[in-house]
Coordinates of C-alpha atoms and ligand atoms in Angstrom, one line a residue:
Chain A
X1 CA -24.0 43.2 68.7
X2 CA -22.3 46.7 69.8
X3 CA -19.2 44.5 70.5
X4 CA -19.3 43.4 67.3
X5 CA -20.0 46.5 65.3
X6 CA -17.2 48.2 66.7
X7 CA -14.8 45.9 65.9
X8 CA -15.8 44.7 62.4
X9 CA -12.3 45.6 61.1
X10 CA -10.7 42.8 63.2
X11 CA -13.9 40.4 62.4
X12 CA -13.1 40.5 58.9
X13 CA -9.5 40.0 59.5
X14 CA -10.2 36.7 61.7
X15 CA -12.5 35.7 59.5
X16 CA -10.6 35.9 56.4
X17 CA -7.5 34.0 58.2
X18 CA -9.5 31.4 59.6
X19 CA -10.7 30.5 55.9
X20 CA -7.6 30.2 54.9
X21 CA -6.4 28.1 57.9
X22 CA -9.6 25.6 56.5
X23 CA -10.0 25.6 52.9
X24 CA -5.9 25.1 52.4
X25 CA -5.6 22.2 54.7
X26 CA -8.8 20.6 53.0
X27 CA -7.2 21.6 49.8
X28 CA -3.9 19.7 50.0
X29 CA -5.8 16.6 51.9
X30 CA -8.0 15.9 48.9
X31 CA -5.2 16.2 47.1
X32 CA -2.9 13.7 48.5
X33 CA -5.9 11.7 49.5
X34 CA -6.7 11.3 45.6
X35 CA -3.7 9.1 44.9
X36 CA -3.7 7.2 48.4
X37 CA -7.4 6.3 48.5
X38 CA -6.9 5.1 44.6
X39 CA -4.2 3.3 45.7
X40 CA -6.7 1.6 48.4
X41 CA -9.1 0.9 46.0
X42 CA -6.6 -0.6 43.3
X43 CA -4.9 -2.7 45.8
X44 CA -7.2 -4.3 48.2
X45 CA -4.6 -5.8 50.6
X46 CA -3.5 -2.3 51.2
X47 CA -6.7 -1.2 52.1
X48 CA -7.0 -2.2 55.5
X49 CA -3.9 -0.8 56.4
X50 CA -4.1 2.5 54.6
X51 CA -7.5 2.9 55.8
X52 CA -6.6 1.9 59.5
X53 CA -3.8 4.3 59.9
X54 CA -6.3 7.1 58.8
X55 CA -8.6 6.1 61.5
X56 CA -5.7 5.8 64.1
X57 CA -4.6 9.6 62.8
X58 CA -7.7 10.8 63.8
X59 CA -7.5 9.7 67.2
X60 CA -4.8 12.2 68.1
X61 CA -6.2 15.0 70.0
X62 CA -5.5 18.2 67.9
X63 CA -4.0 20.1 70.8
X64 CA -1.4 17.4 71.2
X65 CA -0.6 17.4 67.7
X66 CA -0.1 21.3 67.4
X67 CA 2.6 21.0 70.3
X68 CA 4.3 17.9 68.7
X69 CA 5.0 18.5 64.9
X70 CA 6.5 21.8 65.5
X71 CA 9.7 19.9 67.2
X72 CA 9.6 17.3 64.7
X73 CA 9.2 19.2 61.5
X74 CA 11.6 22.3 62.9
X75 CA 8.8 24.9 62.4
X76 CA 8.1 27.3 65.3
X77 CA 5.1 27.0 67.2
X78 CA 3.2 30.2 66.9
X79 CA 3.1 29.7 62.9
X80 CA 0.2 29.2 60.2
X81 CA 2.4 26.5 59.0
X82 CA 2.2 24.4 62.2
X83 CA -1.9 24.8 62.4
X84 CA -2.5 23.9 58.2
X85 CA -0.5 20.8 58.6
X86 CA -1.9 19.4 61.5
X87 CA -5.4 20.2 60.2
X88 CA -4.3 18.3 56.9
X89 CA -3.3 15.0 58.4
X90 CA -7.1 15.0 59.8
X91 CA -8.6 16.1 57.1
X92 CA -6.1 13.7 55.1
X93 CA -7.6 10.7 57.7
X94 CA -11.2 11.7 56.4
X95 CA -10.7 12.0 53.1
X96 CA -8.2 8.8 52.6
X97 CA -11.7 6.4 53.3
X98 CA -14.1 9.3 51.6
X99 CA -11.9 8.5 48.5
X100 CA -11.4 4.6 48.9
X101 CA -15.5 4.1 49.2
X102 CA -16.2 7.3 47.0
X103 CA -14.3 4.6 44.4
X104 CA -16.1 1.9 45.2
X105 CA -19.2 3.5 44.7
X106 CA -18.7 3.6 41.0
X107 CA -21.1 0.8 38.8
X108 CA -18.4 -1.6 38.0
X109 CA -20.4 -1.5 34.4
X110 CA -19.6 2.1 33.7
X111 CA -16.0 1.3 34.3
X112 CA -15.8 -2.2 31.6
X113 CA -17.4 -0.4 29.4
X114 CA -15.4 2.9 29.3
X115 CA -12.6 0.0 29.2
X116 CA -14.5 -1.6 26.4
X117 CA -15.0 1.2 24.0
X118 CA -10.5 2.2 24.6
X119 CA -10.4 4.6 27.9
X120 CA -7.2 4.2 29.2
X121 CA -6.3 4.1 32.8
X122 CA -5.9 7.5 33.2
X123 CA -8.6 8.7 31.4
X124 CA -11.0 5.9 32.6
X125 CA -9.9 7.2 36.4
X126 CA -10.1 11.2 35.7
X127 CA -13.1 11.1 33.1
X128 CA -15.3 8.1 34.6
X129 CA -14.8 6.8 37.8
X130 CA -13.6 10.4 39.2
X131 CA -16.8 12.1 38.3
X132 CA -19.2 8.7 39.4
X133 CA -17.4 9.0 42.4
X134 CA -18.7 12.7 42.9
X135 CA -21.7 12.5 45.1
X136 CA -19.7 10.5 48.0
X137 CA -16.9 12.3 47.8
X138 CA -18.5 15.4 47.6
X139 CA -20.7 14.0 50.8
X140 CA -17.2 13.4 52.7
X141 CA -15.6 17.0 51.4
X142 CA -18.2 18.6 53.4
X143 CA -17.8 17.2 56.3
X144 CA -13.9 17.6 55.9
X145 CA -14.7 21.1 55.6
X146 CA -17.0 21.5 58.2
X147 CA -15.3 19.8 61.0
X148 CA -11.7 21.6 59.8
X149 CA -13.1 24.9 60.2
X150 CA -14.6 23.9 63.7
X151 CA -10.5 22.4 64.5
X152 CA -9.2 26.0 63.7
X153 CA -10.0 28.0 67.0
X154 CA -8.0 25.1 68.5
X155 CA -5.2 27.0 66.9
X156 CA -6.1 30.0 69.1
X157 CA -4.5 28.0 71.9
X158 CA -1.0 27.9 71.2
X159 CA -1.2 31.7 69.9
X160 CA -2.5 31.4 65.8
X161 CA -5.4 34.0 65.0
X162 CA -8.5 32.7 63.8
X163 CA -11.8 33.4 64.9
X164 CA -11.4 30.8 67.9
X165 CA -8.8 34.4 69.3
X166 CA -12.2 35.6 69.8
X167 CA -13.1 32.6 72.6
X168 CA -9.4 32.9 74.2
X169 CA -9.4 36.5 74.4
X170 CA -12.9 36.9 74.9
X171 CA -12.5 34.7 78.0
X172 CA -8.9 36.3 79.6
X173 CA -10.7 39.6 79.4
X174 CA -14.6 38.4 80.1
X175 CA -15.9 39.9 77.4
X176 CA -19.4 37.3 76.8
X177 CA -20.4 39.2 73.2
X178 CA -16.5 38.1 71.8
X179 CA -17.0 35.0 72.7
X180 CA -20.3 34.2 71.1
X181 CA -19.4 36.3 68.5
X182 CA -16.5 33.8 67.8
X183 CA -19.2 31.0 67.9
X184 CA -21.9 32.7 65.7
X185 CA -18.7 33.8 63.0
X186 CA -17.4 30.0 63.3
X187 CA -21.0 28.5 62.3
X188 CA -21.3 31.0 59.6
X189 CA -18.5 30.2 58.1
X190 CA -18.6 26.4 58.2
X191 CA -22.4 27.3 56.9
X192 CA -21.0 29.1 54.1
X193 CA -18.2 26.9 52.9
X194 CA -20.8 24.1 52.9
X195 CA -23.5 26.0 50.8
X196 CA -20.5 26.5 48.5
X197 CA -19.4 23.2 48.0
X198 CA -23.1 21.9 47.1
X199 CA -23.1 24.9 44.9
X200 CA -20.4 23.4 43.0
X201 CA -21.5 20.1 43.4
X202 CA -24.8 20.9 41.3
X203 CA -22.4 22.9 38.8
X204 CA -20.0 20.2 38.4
X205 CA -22.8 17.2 38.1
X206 CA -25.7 17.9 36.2
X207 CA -26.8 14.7 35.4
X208 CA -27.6 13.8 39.2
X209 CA -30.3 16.7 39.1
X210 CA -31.8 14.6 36.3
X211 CA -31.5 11.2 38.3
X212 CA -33.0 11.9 41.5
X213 CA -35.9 13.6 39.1
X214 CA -36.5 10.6 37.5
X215 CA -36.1 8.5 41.1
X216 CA -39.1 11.0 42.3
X217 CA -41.3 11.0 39.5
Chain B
X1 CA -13.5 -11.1 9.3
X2 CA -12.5 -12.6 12.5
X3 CA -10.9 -15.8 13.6
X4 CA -10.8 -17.4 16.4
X5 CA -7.3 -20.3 16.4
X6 CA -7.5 -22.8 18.8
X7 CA -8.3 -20.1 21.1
X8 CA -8.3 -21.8 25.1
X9 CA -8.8 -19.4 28.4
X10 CA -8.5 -20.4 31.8
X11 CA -8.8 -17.3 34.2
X12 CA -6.3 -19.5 36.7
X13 CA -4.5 -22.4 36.8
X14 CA -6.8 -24.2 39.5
X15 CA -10.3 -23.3 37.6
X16 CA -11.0 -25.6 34.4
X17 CA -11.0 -23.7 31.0
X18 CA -13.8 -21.3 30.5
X19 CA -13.1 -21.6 26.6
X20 CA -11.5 -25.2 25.3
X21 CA -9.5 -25.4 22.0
X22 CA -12.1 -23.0 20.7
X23 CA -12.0 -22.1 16.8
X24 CA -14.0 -20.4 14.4
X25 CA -14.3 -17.7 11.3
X26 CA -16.6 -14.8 10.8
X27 CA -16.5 -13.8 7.0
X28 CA -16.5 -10.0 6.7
X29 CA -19.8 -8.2 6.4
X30 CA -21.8 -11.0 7.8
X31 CA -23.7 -11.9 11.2
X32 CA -22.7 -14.9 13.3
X33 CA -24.4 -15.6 17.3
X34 CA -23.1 -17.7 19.4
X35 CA -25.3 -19.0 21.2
X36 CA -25.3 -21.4 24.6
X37 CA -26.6 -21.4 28.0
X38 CA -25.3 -18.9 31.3
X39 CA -21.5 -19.4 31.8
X40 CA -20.7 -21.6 28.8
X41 CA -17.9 -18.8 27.5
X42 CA -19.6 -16.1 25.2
X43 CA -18.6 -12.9 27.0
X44 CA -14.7 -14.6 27.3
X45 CA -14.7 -15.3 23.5
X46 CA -16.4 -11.6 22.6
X47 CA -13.9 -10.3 24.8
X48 CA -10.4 -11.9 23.5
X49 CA -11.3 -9.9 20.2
X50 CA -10.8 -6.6 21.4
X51 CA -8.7 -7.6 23.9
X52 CA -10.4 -7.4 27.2
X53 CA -9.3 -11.2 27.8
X54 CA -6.2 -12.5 26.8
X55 CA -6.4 -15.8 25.8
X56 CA -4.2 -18.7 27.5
X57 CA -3.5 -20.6 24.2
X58 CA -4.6 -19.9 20.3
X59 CA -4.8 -16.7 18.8
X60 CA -7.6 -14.0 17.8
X61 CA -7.4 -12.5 14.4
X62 CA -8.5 -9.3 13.0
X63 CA -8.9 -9.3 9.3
X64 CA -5.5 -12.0 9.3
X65 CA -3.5 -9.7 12.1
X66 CA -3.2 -11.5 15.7
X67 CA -4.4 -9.1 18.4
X68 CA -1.7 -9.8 20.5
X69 CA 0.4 -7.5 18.7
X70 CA -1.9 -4.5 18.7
X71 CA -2.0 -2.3 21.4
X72 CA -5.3 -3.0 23.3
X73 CA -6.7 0.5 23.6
X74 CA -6.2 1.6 20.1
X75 CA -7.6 -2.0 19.5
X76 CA -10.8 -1.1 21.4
X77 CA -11.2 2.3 19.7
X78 CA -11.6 0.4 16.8
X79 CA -13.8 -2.2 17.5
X80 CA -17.4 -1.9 18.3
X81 CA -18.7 -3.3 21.5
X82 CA -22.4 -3.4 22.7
X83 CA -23.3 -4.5 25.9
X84 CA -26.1 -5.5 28.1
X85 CA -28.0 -2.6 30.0
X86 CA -26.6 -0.7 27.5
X87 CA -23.6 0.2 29.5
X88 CA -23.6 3.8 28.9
X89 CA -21.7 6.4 30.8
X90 CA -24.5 7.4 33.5
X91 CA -23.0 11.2 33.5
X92 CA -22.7 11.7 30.0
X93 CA -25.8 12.3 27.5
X94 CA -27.0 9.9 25.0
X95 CA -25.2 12.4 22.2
X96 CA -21.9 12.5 24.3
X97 CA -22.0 9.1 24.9
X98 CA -21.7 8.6 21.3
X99 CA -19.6 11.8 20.3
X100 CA -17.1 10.0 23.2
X101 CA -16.0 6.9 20.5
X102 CA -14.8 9.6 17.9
X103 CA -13.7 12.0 20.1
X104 CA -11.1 9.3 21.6
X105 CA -10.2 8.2 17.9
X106 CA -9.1 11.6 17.5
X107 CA -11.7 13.5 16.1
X108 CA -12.8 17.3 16.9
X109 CA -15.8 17.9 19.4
X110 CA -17.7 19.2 16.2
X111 CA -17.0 16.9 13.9
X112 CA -17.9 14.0 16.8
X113 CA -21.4 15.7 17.7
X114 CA -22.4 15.5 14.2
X115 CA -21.5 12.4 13.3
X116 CA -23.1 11.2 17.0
X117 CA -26.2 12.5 15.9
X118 CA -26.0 11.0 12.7
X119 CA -25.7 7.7 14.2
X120 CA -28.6 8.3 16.8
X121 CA -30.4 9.1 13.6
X122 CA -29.7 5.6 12.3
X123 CA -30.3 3.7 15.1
X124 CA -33.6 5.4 15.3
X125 CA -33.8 7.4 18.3
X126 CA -36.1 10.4 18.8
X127 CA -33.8 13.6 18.2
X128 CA -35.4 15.3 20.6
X129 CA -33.9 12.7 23.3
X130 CA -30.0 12.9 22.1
X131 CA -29.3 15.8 24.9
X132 CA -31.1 13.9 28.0
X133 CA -28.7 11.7 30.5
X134 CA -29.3 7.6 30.2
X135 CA -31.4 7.6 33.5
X136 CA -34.1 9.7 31.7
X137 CA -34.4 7.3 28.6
X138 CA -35.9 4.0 28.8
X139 CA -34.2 1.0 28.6
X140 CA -35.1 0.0 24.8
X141 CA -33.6 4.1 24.2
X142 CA -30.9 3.4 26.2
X143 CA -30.6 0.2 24.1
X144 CA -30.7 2.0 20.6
X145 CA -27.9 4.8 22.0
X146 CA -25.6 1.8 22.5
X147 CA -25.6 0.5 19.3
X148 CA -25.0 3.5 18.6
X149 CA -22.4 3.9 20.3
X150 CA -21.1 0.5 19.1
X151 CA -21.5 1.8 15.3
X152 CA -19.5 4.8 15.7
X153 CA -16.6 2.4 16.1
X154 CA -14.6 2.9 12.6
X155 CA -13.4 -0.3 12.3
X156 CA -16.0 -2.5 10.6
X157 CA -16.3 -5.2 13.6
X158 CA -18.9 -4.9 16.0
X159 CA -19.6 -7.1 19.7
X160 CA -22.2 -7.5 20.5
X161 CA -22.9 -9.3 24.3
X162 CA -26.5 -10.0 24.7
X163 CA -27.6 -6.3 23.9
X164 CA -31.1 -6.8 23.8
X165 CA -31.3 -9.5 27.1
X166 CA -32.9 -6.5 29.4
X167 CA -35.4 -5.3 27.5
X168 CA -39.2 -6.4 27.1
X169 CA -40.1 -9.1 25.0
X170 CA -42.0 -5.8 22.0
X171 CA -39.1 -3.5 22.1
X172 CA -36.7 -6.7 22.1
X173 CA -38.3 -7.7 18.5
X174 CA -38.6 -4.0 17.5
X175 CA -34.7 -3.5 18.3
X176 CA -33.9 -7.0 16.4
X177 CA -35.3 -5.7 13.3
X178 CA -33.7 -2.4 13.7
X179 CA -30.7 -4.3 13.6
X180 CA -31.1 -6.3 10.7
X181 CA -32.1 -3.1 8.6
X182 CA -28.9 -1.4 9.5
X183 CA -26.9 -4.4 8.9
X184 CA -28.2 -4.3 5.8
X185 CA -27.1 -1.3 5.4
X186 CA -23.5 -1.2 6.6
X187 CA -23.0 -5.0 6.0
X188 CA -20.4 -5.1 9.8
X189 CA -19.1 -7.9 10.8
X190 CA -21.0 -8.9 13.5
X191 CA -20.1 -11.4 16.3
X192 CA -23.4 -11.4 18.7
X193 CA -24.0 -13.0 21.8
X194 CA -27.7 -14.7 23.5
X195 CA -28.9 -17.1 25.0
X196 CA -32.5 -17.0 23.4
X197 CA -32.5 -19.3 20.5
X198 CA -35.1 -17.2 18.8
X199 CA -32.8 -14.3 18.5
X200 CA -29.8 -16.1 17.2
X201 CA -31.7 -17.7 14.4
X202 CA -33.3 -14.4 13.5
X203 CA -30.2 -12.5 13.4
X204 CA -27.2 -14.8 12.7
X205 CA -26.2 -15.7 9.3
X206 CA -24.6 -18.5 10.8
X207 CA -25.3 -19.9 14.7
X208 CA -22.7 -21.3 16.9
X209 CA -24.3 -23.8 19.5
X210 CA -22.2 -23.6 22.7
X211 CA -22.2 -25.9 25.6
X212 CA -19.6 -26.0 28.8
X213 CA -16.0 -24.3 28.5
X214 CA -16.8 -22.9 24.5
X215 CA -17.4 -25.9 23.1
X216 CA -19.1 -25.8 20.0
X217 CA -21.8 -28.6 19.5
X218 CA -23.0 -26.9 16.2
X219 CA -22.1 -24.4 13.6
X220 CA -24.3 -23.9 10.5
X221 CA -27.2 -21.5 9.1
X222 CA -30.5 -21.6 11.5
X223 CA -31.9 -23.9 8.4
X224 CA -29.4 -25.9 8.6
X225 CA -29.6 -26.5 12.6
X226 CA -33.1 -26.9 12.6
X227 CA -33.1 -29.8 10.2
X228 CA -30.5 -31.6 11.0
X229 CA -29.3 -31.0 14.8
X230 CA -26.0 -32.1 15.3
X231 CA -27.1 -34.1 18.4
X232 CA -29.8 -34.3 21.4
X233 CA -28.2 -31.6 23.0
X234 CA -28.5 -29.1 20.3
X235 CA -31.7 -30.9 19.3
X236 CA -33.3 -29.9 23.1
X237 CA -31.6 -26.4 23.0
X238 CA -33.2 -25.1 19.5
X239 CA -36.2 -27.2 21.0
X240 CA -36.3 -29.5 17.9
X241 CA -39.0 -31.4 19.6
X242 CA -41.0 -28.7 21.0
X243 CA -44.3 -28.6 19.3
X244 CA -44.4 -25.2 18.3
X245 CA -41.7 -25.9 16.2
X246 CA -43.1 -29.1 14.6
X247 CA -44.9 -27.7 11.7
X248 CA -47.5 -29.4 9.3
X249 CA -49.9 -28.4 6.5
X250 CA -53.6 -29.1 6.7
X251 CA -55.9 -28.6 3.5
X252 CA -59.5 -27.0 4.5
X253 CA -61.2 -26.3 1.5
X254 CA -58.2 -26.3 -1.2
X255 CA -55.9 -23.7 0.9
X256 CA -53.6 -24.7 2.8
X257 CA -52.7 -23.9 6.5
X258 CA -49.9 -24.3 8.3
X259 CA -50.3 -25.1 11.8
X260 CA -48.3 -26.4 14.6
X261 CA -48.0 -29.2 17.1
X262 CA -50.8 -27.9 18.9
X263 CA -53.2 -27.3 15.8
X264 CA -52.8 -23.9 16.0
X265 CA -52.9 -21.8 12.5
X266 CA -49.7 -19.8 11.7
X267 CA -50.3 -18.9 8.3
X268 CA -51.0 -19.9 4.6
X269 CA -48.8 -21.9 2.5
X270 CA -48.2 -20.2 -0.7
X271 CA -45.9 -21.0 -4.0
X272 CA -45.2 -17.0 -4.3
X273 CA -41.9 -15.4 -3.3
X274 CA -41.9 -13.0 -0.7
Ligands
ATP301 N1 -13.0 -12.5 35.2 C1 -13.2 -13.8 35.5 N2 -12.4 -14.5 36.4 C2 -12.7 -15.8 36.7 N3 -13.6 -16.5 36.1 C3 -14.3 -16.0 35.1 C4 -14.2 -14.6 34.8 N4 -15.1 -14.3 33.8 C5 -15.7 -15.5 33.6 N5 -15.3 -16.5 34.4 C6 -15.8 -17.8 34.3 O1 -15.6 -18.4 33.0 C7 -16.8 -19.1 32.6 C8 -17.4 -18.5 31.4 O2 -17.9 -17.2 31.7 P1 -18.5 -16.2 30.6 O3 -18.8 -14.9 31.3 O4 -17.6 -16.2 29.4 O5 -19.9 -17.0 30.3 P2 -21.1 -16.5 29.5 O6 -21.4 -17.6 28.5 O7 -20.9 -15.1 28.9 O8 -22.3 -16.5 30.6 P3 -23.6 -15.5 30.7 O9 -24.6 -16.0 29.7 O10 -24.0 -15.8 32.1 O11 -23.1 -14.1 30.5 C9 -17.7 -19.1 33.8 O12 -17.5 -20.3 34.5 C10 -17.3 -17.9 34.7 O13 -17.5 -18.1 36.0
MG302 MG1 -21.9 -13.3 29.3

């Protein structure tokens, strides 16, 4: 605790980069995984393959990955840029099958009729199937989340600050209050991002509130 | 009005046709049912009118224009379809599921509220109920919001694919006769789907017997199919033989009663109009 208090400056500092080495990586995953896991869910013969490759993505170990793509891409080690894309691809191999069965979740009659009564295909995807597809993918965005923000003190391995600098640092110099300082920061954070995704979950889809009332009643 | 050409669909070239060489008029402003047993073709032919099945041969008219030269989504903004289980959007409110049919023809959100809640009016459902999501209504208020729905269509056709199949026997025959009052109101031109005989010849101006692959065994008013069935299949499907249908009068004391094959009472024959 005294460890702590004297060095709130740098906590907040760590803290405020390791958000943004979490949420921006989960960011431009659900992003890109939009399109692919569509794609999945449009064209069955692709989904095996699509959703295969995920899985085998995932299999990488993170430290590996951290020392490869730097050579590959041309992007020194010791960067921001290295950590947010490997933490993409695995938040990307999440969300690619979050997505595909977040899809398939949606009551095929909710989809012919929105056909029936002249959506189009864009507007059936963004206005019905999107939003029916909330409460799984909103289920799979948390765990994204989560689990990146746990892959970020990785990063403190090859050299990027996060609050995982605390464990690395904490250890060289045997100071037992950084470390679990590191740990408690790390939960709270993953805790907080969570709370603030089913925040926006009940924001953004009101009418579940009213379903599981009824399913109680 | 709507007519069918001709009209065959086979969904691939190894499966037989669901709908054979199928033709057929509905004169504008009035009701016809088609009406035939699980798989015989209804939904195919309901849906080659706004397009949601293209036929393989024969064409689909719309008031003498051939749906294959409209554009299918503008098509099905224009045409009303109903469906079972009402097929409302589950995360948008009985209002908004209405407003939605305007809104996509074009239509401000204001000017698609009001006229939303004007239909829900019409179609009878409580006011108080137009803000609550379809999981908190009950299936014969779920029901009424998708007629709704289907009314708020501006063309003057209306689908209608077994709309009333989910819901108990009471609130089936209130929603029938909900119907029939707006119809006689707005005077659409209705093409509506079952497979309960009952319904058909309560609703339909004209019936369309159906067996196997849209073929049509009968066409005619329910009078009409009830006197004369066109064969011992229709004759067995309208239950011709069955002996609540087999009427006869019986004097008791100068009045006479109509009962039925079982000598129960159904009413009193009288010379009065209704
Ligand atoms: N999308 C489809 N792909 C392949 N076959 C289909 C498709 N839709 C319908 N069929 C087949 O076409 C035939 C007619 O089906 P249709 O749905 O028109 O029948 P229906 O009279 O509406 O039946 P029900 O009363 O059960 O709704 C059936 O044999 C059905 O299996
Ligand atoms: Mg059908």
């Amino acid at each position: 605790m005294r460890w702590a208090l004297d060095n709130l400056g740098l906590l907040g500092q760590l803290t405020i980069a390791h958000a943004r080495l979490a949420i921006v990586p989960v960011a431009v995953a659900l992003l890109l995984a939009l399109p692919l896991g569509a794609l999945a869910h449009r064209v069955p013969p692709l989904r095996g393959t699509l959703l295969g490759l995920a899985g085998l993505l995932y299999t990488i170990p993170s430290l590996a990955l951290f020392v490869l793509l730097p050579p590959m891409l041309g992007i020194p080690y010791l960067s921001d840029l290295n950590v947010i894309i490997a933490l993409t691809l695995y938040a990307l191999a999440l969300l690619v099958r979050t997505v595909t069965e977040a899809l398939e979740s949606v009551p095929p009659d909710a989809v012919a009729s929105a056909r029936a009564i002249g959506y189009n295909g864009t507007s059936i995807f963004l206005a019905v199937q999107l939003p029916l597809a909330g409460p799984v993918l909103l289920a799979g965005l948390r765990v994204a989340t989560v689990s990146t923000v746990s892959m970020v003190t990785v990063g403190a391995l090859i050299g990027v600050s996060s609050l995982g600098s605390l464990f690395t640092d904490g250890l060289q110099r045997r100071i037992v209050p950084e470390v679990l300082t590191g740990v408690v920061l790390t939960a709270l954070l993953a805790l907080l991002l969570d709370v603030l995704l089913q925040l926006a979950g009940r924001v953004l889809m009101p009418w579940l509130r009213a379903e599981r009332a009824v399913a109680t009643a | 009005m709507i007519e069918f050409e001709g009209v065959t669909k086979r969904y691939s070239s190894a499966s037989g046709a669901a709908v054979d060489d199928f033709s057929l008029v509905v004169p504008r402003g009035t009701t016809t049912v088609l009406v035939g047993s699980s798989g015989c073709g209804k939904t195919t032919l309901l849906r080659m009118v706004n397009r949601m099945v293209d036929p393989t041969r024969g064409r689909v008219l719309l008031d003498g224009e051939d749906v294959a030269g409209r554009d299918p989504v503008a098509l099905r903004r224009s045409v009303g379809y109903v469906m079972q289980n009402s097929g409302l959007l589950p995360h948008r409110t009985a209002a908004q599921n209405v407003a939605v049919v305007p809104r996509l023809a074009g239509r401000d959100r204001a000017a698609a509220r009001s006229r939303s809640l004007e239909l829900l009016e019409l179609v009878g459902l409580d006011p108080e109920l137009a803000d609550r999501y379809p999981a908190q209504l009950s299936g014969g208020q779920q029901q009424r919001v998708g007629v709704a729905r289907g009314l708020a269509a501006e063309g003057d056709v209306l689908l209608m694919d077994e709309p009333f199949g989910a819901v108990d026997p009471v609130v089936r025959g209130e929603l029938q006769h909900e119907l029939l009052r707006i119809q006689r109101e707005l005077s659409r031109t209705i093409l509506f789907i079952t497979h309960d005989v009952e319904e058909a010849f309560l609703l339909g101006e004209e019936v369309v017997i159906l067996s196997r692959g849209g073929h049509v065994e009968q066409r005619g008013t329910p009078a009409d199919v009830l006197a004369a069935p066109a064969n011992e299949f229709v004759a067995a499907f309208v239950g011709a033989h069955r002996r609540d249908r087999r009427l006869r009068v019986d004097e008791r004391d100068g009045v006479r009663l109509v009962v039925d094959g079982r000598d129960r009472p159904l009413g009193v024959l009288t010379d009065e109009a209704p």
